[in-house]
PDB file of C-alpha atoms in Angstrom:
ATOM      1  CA  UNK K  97      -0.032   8.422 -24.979  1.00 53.00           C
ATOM      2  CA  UNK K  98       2.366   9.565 -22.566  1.00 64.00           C
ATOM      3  CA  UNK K  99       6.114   8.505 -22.152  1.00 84.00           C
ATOM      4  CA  UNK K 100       6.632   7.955 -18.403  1.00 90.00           C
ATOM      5  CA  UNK K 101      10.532   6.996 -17.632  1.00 93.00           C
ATOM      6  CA  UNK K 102      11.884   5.091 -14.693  1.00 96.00           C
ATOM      7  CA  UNK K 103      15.477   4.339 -13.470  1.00 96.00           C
ATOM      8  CA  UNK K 104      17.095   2.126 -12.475  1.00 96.00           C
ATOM      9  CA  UNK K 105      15.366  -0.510 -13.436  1.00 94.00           C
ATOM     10  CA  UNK K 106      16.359  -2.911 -10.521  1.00 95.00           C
ATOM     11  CA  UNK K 107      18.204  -1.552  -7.373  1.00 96.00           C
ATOM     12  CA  UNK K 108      20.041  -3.826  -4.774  1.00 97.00           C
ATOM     13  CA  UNK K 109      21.051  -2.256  -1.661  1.00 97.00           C
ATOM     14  CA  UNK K 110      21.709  -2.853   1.955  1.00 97.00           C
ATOM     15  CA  UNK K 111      20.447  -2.074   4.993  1.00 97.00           C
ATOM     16  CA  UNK K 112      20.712   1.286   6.590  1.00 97.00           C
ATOM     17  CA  UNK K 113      21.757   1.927   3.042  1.00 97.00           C
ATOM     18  CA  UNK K 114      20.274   5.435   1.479  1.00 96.00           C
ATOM     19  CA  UNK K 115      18.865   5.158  -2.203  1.00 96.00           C
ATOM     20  CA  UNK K 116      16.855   7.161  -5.059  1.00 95.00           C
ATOM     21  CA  UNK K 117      15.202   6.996  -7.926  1.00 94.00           C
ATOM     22  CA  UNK K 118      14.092   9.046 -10.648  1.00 97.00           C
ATOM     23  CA  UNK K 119      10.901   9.494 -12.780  1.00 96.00           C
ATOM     24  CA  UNK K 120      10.666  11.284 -15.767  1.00 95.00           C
ATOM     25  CA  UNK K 121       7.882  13.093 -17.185  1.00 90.00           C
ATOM     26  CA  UNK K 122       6.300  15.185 -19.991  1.00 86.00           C
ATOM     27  CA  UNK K 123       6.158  18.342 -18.938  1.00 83.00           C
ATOM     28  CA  UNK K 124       3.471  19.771 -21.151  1.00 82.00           C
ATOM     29  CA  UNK K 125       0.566  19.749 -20.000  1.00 76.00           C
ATOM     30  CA  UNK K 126       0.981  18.632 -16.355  1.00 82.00           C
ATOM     31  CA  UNK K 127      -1.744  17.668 -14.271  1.00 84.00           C
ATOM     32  CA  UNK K 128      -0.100  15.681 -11.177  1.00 88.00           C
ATOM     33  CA  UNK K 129       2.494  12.744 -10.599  1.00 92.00           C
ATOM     34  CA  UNK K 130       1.922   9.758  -8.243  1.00 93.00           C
ATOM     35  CA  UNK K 131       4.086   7.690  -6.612  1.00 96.00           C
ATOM     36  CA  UNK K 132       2.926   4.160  -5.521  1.00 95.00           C
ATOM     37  CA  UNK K 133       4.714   1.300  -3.729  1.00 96.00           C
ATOM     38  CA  UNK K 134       3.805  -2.142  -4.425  1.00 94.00           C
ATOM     39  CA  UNK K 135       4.783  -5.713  -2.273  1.00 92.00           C
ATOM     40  CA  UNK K 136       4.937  -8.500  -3.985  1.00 86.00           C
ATOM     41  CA  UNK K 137       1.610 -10.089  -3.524  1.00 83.00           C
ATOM     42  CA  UNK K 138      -0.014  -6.773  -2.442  1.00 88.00           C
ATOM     43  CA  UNK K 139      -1.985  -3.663  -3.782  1.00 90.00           C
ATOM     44  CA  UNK K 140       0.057  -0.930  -5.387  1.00 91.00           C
ATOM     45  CA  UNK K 141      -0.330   1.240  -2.575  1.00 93.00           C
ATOM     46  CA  UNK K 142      -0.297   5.429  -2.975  1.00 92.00           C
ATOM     47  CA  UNK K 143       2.659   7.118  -1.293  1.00 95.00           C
ATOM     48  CA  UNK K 144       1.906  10.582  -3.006  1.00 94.00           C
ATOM     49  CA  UNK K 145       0.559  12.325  -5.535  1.00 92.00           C
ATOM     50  CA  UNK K 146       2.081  15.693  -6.113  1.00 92.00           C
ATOM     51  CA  UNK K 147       0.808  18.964  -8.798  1.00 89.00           C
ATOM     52  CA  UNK K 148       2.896  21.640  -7.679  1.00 90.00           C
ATOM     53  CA  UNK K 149       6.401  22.765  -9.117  1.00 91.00           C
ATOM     54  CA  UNK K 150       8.948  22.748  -6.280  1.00 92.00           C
ATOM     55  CA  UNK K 151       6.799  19.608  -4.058  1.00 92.00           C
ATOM     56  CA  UNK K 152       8.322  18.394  -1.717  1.00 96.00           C
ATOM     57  CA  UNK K 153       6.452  15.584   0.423  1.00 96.00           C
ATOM     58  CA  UNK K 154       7.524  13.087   3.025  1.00 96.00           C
ATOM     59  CA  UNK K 155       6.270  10.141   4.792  1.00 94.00           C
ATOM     60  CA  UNK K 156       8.623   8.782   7.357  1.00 95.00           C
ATOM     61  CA  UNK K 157      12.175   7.674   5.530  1.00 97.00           C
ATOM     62  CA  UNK K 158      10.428   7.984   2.593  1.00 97.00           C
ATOM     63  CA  UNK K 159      10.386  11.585   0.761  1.00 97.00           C
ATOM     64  CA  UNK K 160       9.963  12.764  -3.016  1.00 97.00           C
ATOM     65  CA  UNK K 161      10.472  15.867  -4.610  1.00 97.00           C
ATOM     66  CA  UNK K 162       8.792  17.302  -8.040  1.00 96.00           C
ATOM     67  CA  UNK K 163      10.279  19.613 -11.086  1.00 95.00           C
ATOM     68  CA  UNK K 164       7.415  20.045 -13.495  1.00 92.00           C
ATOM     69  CA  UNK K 165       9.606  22.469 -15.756  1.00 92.00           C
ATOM     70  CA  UNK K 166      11.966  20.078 -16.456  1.00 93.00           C
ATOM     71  CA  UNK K 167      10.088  17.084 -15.910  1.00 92.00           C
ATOM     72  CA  UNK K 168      11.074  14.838 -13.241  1.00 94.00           C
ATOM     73  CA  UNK K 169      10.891  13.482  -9.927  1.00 96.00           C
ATOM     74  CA  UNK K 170      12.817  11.715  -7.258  1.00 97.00           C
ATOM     75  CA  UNK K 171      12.106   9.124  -5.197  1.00 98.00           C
ATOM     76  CA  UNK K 172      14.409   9.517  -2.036  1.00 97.00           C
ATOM     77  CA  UNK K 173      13.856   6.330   0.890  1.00 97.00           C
ATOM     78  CA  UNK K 174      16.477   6.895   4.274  1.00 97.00           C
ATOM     79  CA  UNK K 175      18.116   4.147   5.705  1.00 97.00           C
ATOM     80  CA  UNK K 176      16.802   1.521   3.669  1.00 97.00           C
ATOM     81  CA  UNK K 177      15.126  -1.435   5.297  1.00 97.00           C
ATOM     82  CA  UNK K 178      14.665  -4.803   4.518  1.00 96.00           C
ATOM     83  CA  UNK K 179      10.609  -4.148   4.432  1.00 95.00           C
ATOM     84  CA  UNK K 180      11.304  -1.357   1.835  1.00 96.00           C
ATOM     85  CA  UNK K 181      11.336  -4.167  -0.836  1.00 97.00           C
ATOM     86  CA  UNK K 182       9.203  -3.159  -3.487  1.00 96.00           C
ATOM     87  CA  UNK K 183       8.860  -2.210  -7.171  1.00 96.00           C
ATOM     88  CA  UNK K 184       8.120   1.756  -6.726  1.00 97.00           C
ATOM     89  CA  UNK K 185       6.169   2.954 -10.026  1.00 96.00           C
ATOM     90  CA  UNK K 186       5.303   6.014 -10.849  1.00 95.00           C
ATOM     91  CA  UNK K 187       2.412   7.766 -12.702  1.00 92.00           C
ATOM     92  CA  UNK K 188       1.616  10.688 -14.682  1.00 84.00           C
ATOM     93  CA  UNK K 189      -1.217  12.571 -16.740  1.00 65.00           C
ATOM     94  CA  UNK K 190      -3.841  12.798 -19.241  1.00 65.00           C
ATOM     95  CA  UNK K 191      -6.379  14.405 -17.251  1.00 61.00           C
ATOM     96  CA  UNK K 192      -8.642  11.613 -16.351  1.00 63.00           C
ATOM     97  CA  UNK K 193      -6.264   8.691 -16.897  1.00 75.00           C
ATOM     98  CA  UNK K 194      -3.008   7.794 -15.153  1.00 81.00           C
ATOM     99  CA  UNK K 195      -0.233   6.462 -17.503  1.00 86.00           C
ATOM    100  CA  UNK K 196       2.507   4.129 -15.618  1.00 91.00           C
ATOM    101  CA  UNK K 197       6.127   4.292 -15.974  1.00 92.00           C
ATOM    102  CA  UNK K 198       7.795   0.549 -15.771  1.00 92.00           C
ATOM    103  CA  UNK K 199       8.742   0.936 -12.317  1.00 95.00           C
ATOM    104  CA  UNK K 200      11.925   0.528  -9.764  1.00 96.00           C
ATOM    105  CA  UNK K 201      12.420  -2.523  -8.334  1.00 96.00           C
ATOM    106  CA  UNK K 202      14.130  -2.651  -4.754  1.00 97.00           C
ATOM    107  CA  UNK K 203      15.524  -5.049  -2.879  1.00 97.00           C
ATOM    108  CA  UNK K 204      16.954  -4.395   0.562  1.00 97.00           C
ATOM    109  CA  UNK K 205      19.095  -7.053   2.094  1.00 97.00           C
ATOM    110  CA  UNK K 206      19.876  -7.884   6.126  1.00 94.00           C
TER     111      UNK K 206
ATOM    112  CA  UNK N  36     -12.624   0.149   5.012  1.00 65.00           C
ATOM    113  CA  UNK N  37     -10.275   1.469   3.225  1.00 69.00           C
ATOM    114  CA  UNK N  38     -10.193  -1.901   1.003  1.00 90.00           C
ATOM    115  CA  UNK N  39     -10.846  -2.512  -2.346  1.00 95.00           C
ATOM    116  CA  UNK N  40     -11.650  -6.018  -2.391  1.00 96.00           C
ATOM    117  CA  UNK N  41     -11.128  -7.857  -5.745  1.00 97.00           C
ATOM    118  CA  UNK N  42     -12.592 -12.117  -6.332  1.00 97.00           C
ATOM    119  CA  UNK N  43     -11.240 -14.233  -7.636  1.00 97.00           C
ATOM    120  CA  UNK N  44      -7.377 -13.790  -6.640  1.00 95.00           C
ATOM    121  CA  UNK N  45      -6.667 -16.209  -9.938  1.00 96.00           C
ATOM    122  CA  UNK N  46      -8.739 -17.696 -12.764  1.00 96.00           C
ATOM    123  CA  UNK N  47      -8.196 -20.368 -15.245  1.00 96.00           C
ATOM    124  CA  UNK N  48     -10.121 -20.273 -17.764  1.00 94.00           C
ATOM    125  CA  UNK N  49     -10.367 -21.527 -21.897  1.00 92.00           C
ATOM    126  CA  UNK N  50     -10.858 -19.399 -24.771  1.00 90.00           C
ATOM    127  CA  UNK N  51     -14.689 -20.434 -24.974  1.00 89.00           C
ATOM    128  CA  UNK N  52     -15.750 -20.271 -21.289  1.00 90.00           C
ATOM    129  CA  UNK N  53     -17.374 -17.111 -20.078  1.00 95.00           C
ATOM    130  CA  UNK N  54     -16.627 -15.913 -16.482  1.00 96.00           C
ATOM    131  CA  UNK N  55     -16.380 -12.074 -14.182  1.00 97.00           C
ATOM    132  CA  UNK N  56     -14.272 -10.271 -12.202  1.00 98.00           C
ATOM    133  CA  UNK N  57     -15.560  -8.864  -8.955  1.00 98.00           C
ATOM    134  CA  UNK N  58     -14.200  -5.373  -7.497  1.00 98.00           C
ATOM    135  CA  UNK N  59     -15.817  -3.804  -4.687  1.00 97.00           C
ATOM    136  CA  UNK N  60     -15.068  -0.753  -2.109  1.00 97.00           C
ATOM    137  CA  UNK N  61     -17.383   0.944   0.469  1.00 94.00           C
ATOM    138  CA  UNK N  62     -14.923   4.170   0.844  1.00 94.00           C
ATOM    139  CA  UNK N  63     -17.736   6.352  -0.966  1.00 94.00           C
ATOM    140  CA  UNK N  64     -15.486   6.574  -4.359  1.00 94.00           C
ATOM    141  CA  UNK N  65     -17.326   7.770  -7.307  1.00 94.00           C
ATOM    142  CA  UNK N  66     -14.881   6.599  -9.606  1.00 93.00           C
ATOM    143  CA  UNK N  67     -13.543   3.044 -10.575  1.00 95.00           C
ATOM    144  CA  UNK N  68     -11.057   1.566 -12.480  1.00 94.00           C
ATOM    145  CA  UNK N  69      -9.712  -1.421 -14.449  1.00 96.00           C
ATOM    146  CA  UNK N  70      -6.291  -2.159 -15.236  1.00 95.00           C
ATOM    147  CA  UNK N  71      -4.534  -4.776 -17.164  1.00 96.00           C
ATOM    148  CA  UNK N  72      -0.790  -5.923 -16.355  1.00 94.00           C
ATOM    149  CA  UNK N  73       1.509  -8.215 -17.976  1.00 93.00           C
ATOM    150  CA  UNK N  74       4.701  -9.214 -16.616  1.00 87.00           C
ATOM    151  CA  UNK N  75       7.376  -6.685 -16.331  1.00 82.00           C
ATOM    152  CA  UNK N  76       5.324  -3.886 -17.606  1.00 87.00           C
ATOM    153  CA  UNK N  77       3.434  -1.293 -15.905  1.00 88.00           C
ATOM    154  CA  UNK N  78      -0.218  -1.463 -15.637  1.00 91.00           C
ATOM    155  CA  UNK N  79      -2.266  -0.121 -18.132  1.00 92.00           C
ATOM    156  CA  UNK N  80      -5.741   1.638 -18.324  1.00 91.00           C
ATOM    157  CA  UNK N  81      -8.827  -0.422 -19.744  1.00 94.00           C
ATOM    158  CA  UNK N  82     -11.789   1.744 -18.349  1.00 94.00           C
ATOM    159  CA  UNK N  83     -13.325   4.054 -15.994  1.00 93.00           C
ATOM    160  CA  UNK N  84     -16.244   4.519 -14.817  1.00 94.00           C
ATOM    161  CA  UNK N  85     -17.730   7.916 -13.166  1.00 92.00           C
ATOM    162  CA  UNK N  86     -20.509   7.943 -11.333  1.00 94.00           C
ATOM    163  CA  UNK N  87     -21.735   4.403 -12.421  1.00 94.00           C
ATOM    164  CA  UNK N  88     -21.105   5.893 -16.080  1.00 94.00           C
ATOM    165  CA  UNK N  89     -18.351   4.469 -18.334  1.00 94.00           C
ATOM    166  CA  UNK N  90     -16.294   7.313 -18.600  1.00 90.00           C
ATOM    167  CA  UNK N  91     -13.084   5.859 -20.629  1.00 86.00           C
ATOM    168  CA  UNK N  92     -13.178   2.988 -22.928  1.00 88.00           C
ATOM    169  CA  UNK N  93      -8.849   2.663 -24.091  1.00 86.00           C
ATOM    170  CA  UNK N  94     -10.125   0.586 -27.408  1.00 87.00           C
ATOM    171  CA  UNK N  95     -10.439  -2.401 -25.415  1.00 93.00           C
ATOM    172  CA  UNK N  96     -11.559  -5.295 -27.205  1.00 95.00           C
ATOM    173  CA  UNK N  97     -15.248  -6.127 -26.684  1.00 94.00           C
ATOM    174  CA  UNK N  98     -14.885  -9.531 -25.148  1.00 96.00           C
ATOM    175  CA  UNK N  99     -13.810  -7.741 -21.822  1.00 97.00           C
ATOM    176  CA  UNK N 100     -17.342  -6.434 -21.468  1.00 97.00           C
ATOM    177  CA  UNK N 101     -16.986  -3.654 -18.000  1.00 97.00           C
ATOM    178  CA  UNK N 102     -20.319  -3.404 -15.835  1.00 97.00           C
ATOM    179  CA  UNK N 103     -21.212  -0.837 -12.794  1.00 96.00           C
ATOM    180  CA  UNK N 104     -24.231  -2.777 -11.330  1.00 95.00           C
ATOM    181  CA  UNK N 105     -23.562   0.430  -8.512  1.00 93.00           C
ATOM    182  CA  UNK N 106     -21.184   3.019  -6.560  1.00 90.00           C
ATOM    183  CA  UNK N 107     -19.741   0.058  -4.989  1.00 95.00           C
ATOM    184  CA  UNK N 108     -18.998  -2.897  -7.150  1.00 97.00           C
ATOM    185  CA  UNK N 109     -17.345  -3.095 -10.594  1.00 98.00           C
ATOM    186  CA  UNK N 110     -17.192  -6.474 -12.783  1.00 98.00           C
ATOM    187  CA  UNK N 111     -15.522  -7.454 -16.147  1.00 98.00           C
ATOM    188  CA  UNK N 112     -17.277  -9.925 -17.889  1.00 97.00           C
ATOM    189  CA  UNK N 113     -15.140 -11.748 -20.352  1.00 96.00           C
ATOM    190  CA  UNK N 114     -16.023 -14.105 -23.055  1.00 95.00           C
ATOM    191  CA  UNK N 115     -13.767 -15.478 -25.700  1.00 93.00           C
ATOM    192  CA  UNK N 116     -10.569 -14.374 -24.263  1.00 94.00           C
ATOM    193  CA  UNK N 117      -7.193 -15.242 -25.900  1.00 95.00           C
ATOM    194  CA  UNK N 118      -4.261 -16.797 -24.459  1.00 95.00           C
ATOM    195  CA  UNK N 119      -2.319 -13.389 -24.746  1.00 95.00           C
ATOM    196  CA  UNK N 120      -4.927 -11.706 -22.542  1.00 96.00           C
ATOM    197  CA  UNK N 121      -3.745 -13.657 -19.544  1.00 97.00           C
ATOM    198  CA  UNK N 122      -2.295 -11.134 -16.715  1.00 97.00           C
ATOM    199  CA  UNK N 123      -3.083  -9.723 -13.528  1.00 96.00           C
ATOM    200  CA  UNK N 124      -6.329  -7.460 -13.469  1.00 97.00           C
ATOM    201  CA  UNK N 125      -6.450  -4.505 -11.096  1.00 96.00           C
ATOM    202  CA  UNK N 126      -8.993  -2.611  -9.997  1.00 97.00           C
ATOM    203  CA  UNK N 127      -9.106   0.932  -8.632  1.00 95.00           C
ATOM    204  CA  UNK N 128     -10.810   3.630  -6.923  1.00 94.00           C
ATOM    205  CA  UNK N 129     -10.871   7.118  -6.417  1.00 92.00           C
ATOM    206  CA  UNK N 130     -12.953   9.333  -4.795  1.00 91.00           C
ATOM    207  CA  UNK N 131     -13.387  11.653  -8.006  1.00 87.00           C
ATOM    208  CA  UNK N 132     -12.538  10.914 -11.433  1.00 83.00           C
ATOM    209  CA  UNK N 133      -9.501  13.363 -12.549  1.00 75.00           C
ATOM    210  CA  UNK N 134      -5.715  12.576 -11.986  1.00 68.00           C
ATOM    211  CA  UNK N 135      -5.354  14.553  -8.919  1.00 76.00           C
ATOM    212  CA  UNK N 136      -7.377  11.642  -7.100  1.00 83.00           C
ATOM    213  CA  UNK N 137      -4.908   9.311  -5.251  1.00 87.00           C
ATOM    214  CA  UNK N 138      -6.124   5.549  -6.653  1.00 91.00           C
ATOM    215  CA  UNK N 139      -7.068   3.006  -4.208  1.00 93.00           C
ATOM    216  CA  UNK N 140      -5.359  -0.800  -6.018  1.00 94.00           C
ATOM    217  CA  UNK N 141      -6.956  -3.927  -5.274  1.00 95.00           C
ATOM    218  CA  UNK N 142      -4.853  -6.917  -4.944  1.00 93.00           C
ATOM    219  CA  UNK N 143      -5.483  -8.058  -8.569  1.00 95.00           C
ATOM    220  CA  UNK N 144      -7.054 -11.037 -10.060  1.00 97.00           C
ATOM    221  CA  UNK N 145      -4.328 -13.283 -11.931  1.00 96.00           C
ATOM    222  CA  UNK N 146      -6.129 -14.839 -14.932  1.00 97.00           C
ATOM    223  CA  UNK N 147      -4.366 -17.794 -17.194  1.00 96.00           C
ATOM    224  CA  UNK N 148      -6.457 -18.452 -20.427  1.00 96.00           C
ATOM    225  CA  UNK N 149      -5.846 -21.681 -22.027  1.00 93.00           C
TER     226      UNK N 149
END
Protein backbone atom coordinates (compact mmCIF):
# COMPACT_ATOMS: atom_id res chain seq x y z
CA UNK A 1 0.00 0.00 0.00
CA UNK A 2 1.16 3.23 -1.06
CA UNK A 3 1.54 6.50 1.05
CA UNK A 4 0.10 9.31 -1.12
CA UNK A 5 0.51 12.91 0.77
CA UNK A 6 -1.55 16.01 0.25
CA UNK A 7 -1.21 19.64 1.56
CA UNK A 8 -2.83 21.77 2.72
CA UNK A 9 -5.48 20.14 3.79
CA UNK A 10 -8.10 23.01 3.35
CA UNK A 11 -7.19 26.24 1.38
CA UNK A 12 -9.28 29.54 1.53
CA UNK A 13 -8.49 32.08 -0.94
CA UNK A 14 -9.88 34.92 -2.92
CA UNK A 15 -10.62 35.75 -6.11
CA UNK A 16 -8.09 36.56 -8.72
CA UNK A 17 -6.03 35.08 -5.95
CA UNK A 18 -3.06 32.55 -7.26
CA UNK A 19 -2.70 29.19 -5.20
CA UNK A 20 -0.83 25.62 -5.13
CA UNK A 21 -0.72 22.58 -3.83
CA UNK A 22 1.49 19.78 -3.42
CA UNK A 23 1.32 15.93 -3.72
CA UNK A 24 3.72 13.68 -2.55
CA UNK A 25 4.67 10.43 -3.81
CA UNK A 26 6.76 7.22 -3.60
CA UNK A 27 9.13 7.40 -5.93
CA UNK A 28 10.03 3.77 -6.39
CA UNK A 29 8.55 2.25 -8.68
CA UNK A 30 6.61 4.97 -10.55
CA UNK A 31 4.08 4.28 -12.97
CA UNK A 32 2.02 7.71 -13.40
CA UNK A 33 0.27 10.42 -11.10
CA UNK A 34 -3.28 11.79 -11.66
CA UNK A 35 -4.76 14.72 -10.74
CA UNK A 36 -8.61 14.92 -10.43
CA UNK A 37 -10.98 17.75 -9.44
CA UNK A 38 -14.11 17.02 -7.76
CA UNK A 39 -17.51 19.53 -7.10
CA UNK A 40 -19.35 18.91 -4.47
CA UNK A 41 -22.15 16.81 -5.73
CA UNK A 42 -20.21 15.84 -8.91
CA UNK A 43 -17.84 13.12 -10.43
CA UNK A 44 -14.18 13.38 -9.55
CA UNK A 45 -13.31 14.58 -12.80
CA UNK A 46 -9.53 13.87 -14.49
CA UNK A 47 -7.45 17.01 -15.01
CA UNK A 48 -4.19 14.95 -15.81
CA UNK A 49 -2.40 12.13 -15.51
CA UNK A 50 1.29 12.55 -15.94
CA UNK A 51 4.49 9.51 -16.22
CA UNK A 52 7.27 11.52 -17.24
CA UNK A 53 10.03 13.20 -14.97
CA UNK A 54 10.11 16.94 -15.70
CA UNK A 55 5.86 17.03 -16.89
CA UNK A 56 4.66 19.81 -17.21
CA UNK A 57 0.84 20.02 -18.36
CA UNK A 58 -1.73 22.77 -18.49
CA UNK A 59 -5.33 23.24 -18.99
CA UNK A 60 -6.41 26.82 -18.98
CA UNK A 61 -5.45 28.55 -15.34
CA UNK A 62 -4.94 25.33 -14.27
CA UNK A 63 -1.25 23.74 -14.69
CA UNK A 64 0.79 20.92 -12.76
CA UNK A 65 4.18 19.96 -12.84
CA UNK A 66 5.85 16.35 -11.92
CA UNK A 67 9.37 15.33 -10.08
CA UNK A 68 9.40 11.57 -10.01
CA UNK A 69 13.05 11.57 -8.44
CA UNK A 70 12.09 13.23 -5.59
CA UNK A 71 8.59 12.47 -5.51
CA UNK A 72 6.19 15.16 -5.85
CA UNK A 73 3.91 17.24 -7.67
CA UNK A 74 2.28 20.60 -7.77
CA UNK A 75 -0.89 21.64 -8.37
CA UNK A 76 -0.65 25.34 -9.66
CA UNK A 77 -4.54 27.11 -10.52
CA UNK A 78 -4.10 31.18 -11.89
CA UNK A 79 -6.31 33.66 -10.77
CA UNK A 80 -8.47 31.68 -8.72
CA UNK A 81 -12.19 31.75 -9.33
CA UNK A 82 -15.06 31.30 -7.40
CA UNK A 83 -16.01 28.03 -9.71
CA UNK A 84 -12.50 26.63 -8.82
CA UNK A 85 -14.11 25.31 -5.55
CA UNK A 86 -13.23 21.89 -5.21
CA UNK A 87 -11.39 19.22 -3.19
CA UNK A 88 -8.35 18.46 -5.78
CA UNK A 89 -7.03 14.76 -4.97
CA UNK A 90 -4.44 13.22 -6.28
CA UNK A 91 -3.44 9.62 -7.26
CA UNK A 92 -0.59 7.43 -7.63
CA UNK A 93 0.61 3.74 -8.49
CA UNK A 94 0.58 0.13 -8.14
CA UNK A 95 0.40 -0.78 -11.62
CA UNK A 96 -3.18 -1.64 -12.08
CA UNK A 97 -4.65 0.19 -9.09
CA UNK A 98 -4.73 3.90 -8.26
CA UNK A 99 -4.10 4.74 -4.53
CA UNK A 100 -5.67 8.30 -3.38
CA UNK A 101 -4.04 10.86 -1.37
CA UNK A 102 -6.73 12.71 1.12
CA UNK A 103 -7.10 15.55 -1.06
CA UNK A 104 -7.03 19.65 -1.08
CA UNK A 105 -9.94 21.28 -0.40
CA UNK A 106 -10.51 24.85 -2.04
CA UNK A 107 -12.65 27.38 -1.54
CA UNK A 108 -12.60 30.55 -3.59
CA UNK A 109 -14.57 33.47 -2.34
CA UNK A 110 -16.25 36.69 -4.44
CA UNK B 1 -21.30 9.94 -23.96
CA UNK B 2 -18.70 10.49 -22.11
CA UNK B 3 -20.92 9.56 -18.87
CA UNK B 4 -20.66 7.03 -16.51
CA UNK B 5 -24.01 6.79 -15.21
CA UNK B 6 -24.37 5.32 -11.66
CA UNK B 7 -28.46 4.32 -9.95
CA UNK B 8 -29.38 4.79 -7.31
CA UNK B 9 -27.83 8.35 -6.28
CA UNK B 10 -28.64 7.12 -2.40
CA UNK B 11 -29.85 3.93 -0.71
CA UNK B 12 -31.20 3.11 2.62
CA UNK B 13 -31.08 0.04 3.40
CA UNK B 14 -30.98 -2.58 6.84
CA UNK B 15 -28.42 -5.00 7.64
CA UNK B 16 -30.72 -7.97 6.34
CA UNK B 17 -32.13 -6.51 3.08
CA UNK B 18 -30.37 -7.37 -0.12
CA UNK B 19 -30.16 -4.69 -2.90
CA UNK B 20 -27.43 -3.51 -6.25
CA UNK B 21 -25.67 -0.86 -7.47
CA UNK B 22 -25.94 0.01 -11.12
CA UNK B 23 -22.83 1.56 -13.14
CA UNK B 24 -22.96 1.88 -16.73
CA UNK B 25 -20.81 3.71 -19.66
CA UNK B 26 -21.02 3.33 -23.49
CA UNK B 27 -17.38 5.09 -24.05
CA UNK B 28 -16.00 1.54 -25.22
CA UNK B 29 -13.89 1.13 -21.75
CA UNK B 30 -12.64 -2.27 -21.14
CA UNK B 31 -12.01 -1.67 -17.69
CA UNK B 32 -14.30 -0.83 -14.62
CA UNK B 33 -14.05 0.07 -11.29
CA UNK B 34 -15.53 0.23 -7.77
CA UNK B 35 -14.62 2.47 -5.11
CA UNK B 36 -15.63 2.93 -1.59
CA UNK B 37 -15.46 6.46 0.28
CA UNK B 38 -16.07 7.50 3.70
CA UNK B 39 -16.15 10.93 4.82
CA UNK B 40 -13.01 12.88 4.76
CA UNK B 41 -10.96 10.17 3.30
CA UNK B 42 -9.95 9.47 -0.11
CA UNK B 43 -11.58 6.83 -2.08
CA UNK B 44 -10.41 3.54 -1.97
CA UNK B 45 -10.15 0.53 -4.43
CA UNK B 46 -12.68 -2.50 -4.00
CA UNK B 47 -12.35 -4.17 -7.53
CA UNK B 48 -11.66 -4.16 -11.10
CA UNK B 49 -12.73 -5.74 -13.65
CA UNK B 50 -10.85 -6.25 -17.21
CA UNK B 51 -12.45 -7.26 -19.95
CA UNK B 52 -15.67 -8.47 -18.10
CA UNK B 53 -13.00 -10.44 -15.87
CA UNK B 54 -12.49 -9.55 -12.17
CA UNK B 55 -9.14 -8.46 -12.30
CA UNK B 56 -8.56 -7.08 -8.52
CA UNK B 57 -10.38 -8.25 -5.55
CA UNK B 58 -8.65 -5.59 -2.36
CA UNK B 59 -9.92 -8.40 0.36
CA UNK B 60 -13.26 -7.06 0.20
CA UNK B 61 -15.65 -8.70 2.30
CA UNK B 62 -17.95 -11.13 0.45
CA UNK B 63 -21.25 -9.50 1.16
CA UNK B 64 -20.31 -6.80 -1.54
CA UNK B 65 -20.63 -9.46 -4.21
CA UNK B 66 -19.15 -7.34 -7.84
CA UNK B 67 -20.87 -8.60 -11.21
CA UNK B 68 -19.92 -7.69 -15.07
CA UNK B 69 -23.21 -8.89 -16.72
CA UNK B 70 -21.04 -6.98 -19.94
CA UNK B 71 -18.48 -4.23 -21.37
CA UNK B 72 -20.99 -1.79 -20.35
CA UNK B 73 -22.62 -2.22 -17.01
CA UNK B 74 -21.09 -3.07 -13.60
CA UNK B 75 -23.30 -3.92 -10.34
CA UNK B 76 -22.47 -4.61 -6.61
CA UNK B 77 -24.75 -6.77 -5.08
CA UNK B 78 -24.76 -6.44 -1.35
CA UNK B 79 -26.31 -8.54 1.26
CA UNK B 80 -25.83 -8.28 4.96
CA UNK B 81 -24.09 -5.04 5.02
CA UNK B 82 -23.06 -3.35 8.33
CA UNK B 83 -23.74 -0.01 9.52
CA UNK B 84 -19.94 0.92 9.09
CA UNK B 85 -20.15 0.08 5.38
CA UNK B 86 -22.33 3.09 4.76
CA UNK B 87 -20.46 5.68 2.26
CA UNK B 88 -20.52 6.90 -1.10
CA UNK B 89 -19.80 4.16 -3.87
CA UNK B 90 -18.01 5.20 -7.05
CA UNK B 91 -17.67 3.70 -10.03
CA UNK B 92 -15.05 4.06 -12.76
CA UNK B 93 -13.88 3.49 -16.13
CA UNK B 94 -11.02 3.35 -18.19
CA UNK B 95 -10.39 2.50 -21.47
CA UNK B 96 -7.54 -0.11 -20.49
CA UNK B 97 -6.80 -1.51 -17.25
CA UNK B 98 -3.16 -0.14 -16.08
CA UNK B 99 -2.58 3.23 -14.19
CA UNK B 100 -1.67 5.19 -17.15
CA UNK B 101 -5.54 5.10 -18.09
CA UNK B 102 -7.20 8.43 -17.05
CA UNK B 103 -10.50 7.06 -14.87
CA UNK B 104 -13.84 8.15 -15.89
CA UNK B 105 -15.94 8.78 -11.90
CA UNK B 106 -19.50 8.38 -11.76
CA UNK B 107 -21.41 10.56 -9.50
CA UNK B 108 -21.52 7.94 -6.67
CA UNK B 109 -24.25 6.14 -4.98
CA UNK B 110 -24.59 7.35 -1.18
CA UNK B 111 -25.70 4.26 0.80
CA UNK B 112 -26.90 4.56 4.73
CA UNK B 113 -27.27 1.00 6.30
CA UNK B 114 -29.35 0.85 9.30
Amino acid sequence: ILNVEQSPQSLHVQEGDSTNFTCSFPSSNFYALHWYRWETAKSPEALFVMTLNGDEKKKGRISATLNTREGYSYLYIKGSQPEDSATYLCASPGYSTLTFGKGTMLLVSP
Amino acid sequence: DTEVTQTPKHLVMGMTNKKSLKCEQHMGHRAMYWYKQKAKKPPELMFVYSYEKLSINESVPSRFSPECPNSSLLNLHLHALQPEDSALYLCASSLLAGVPNEQFFGPGTRLTVL
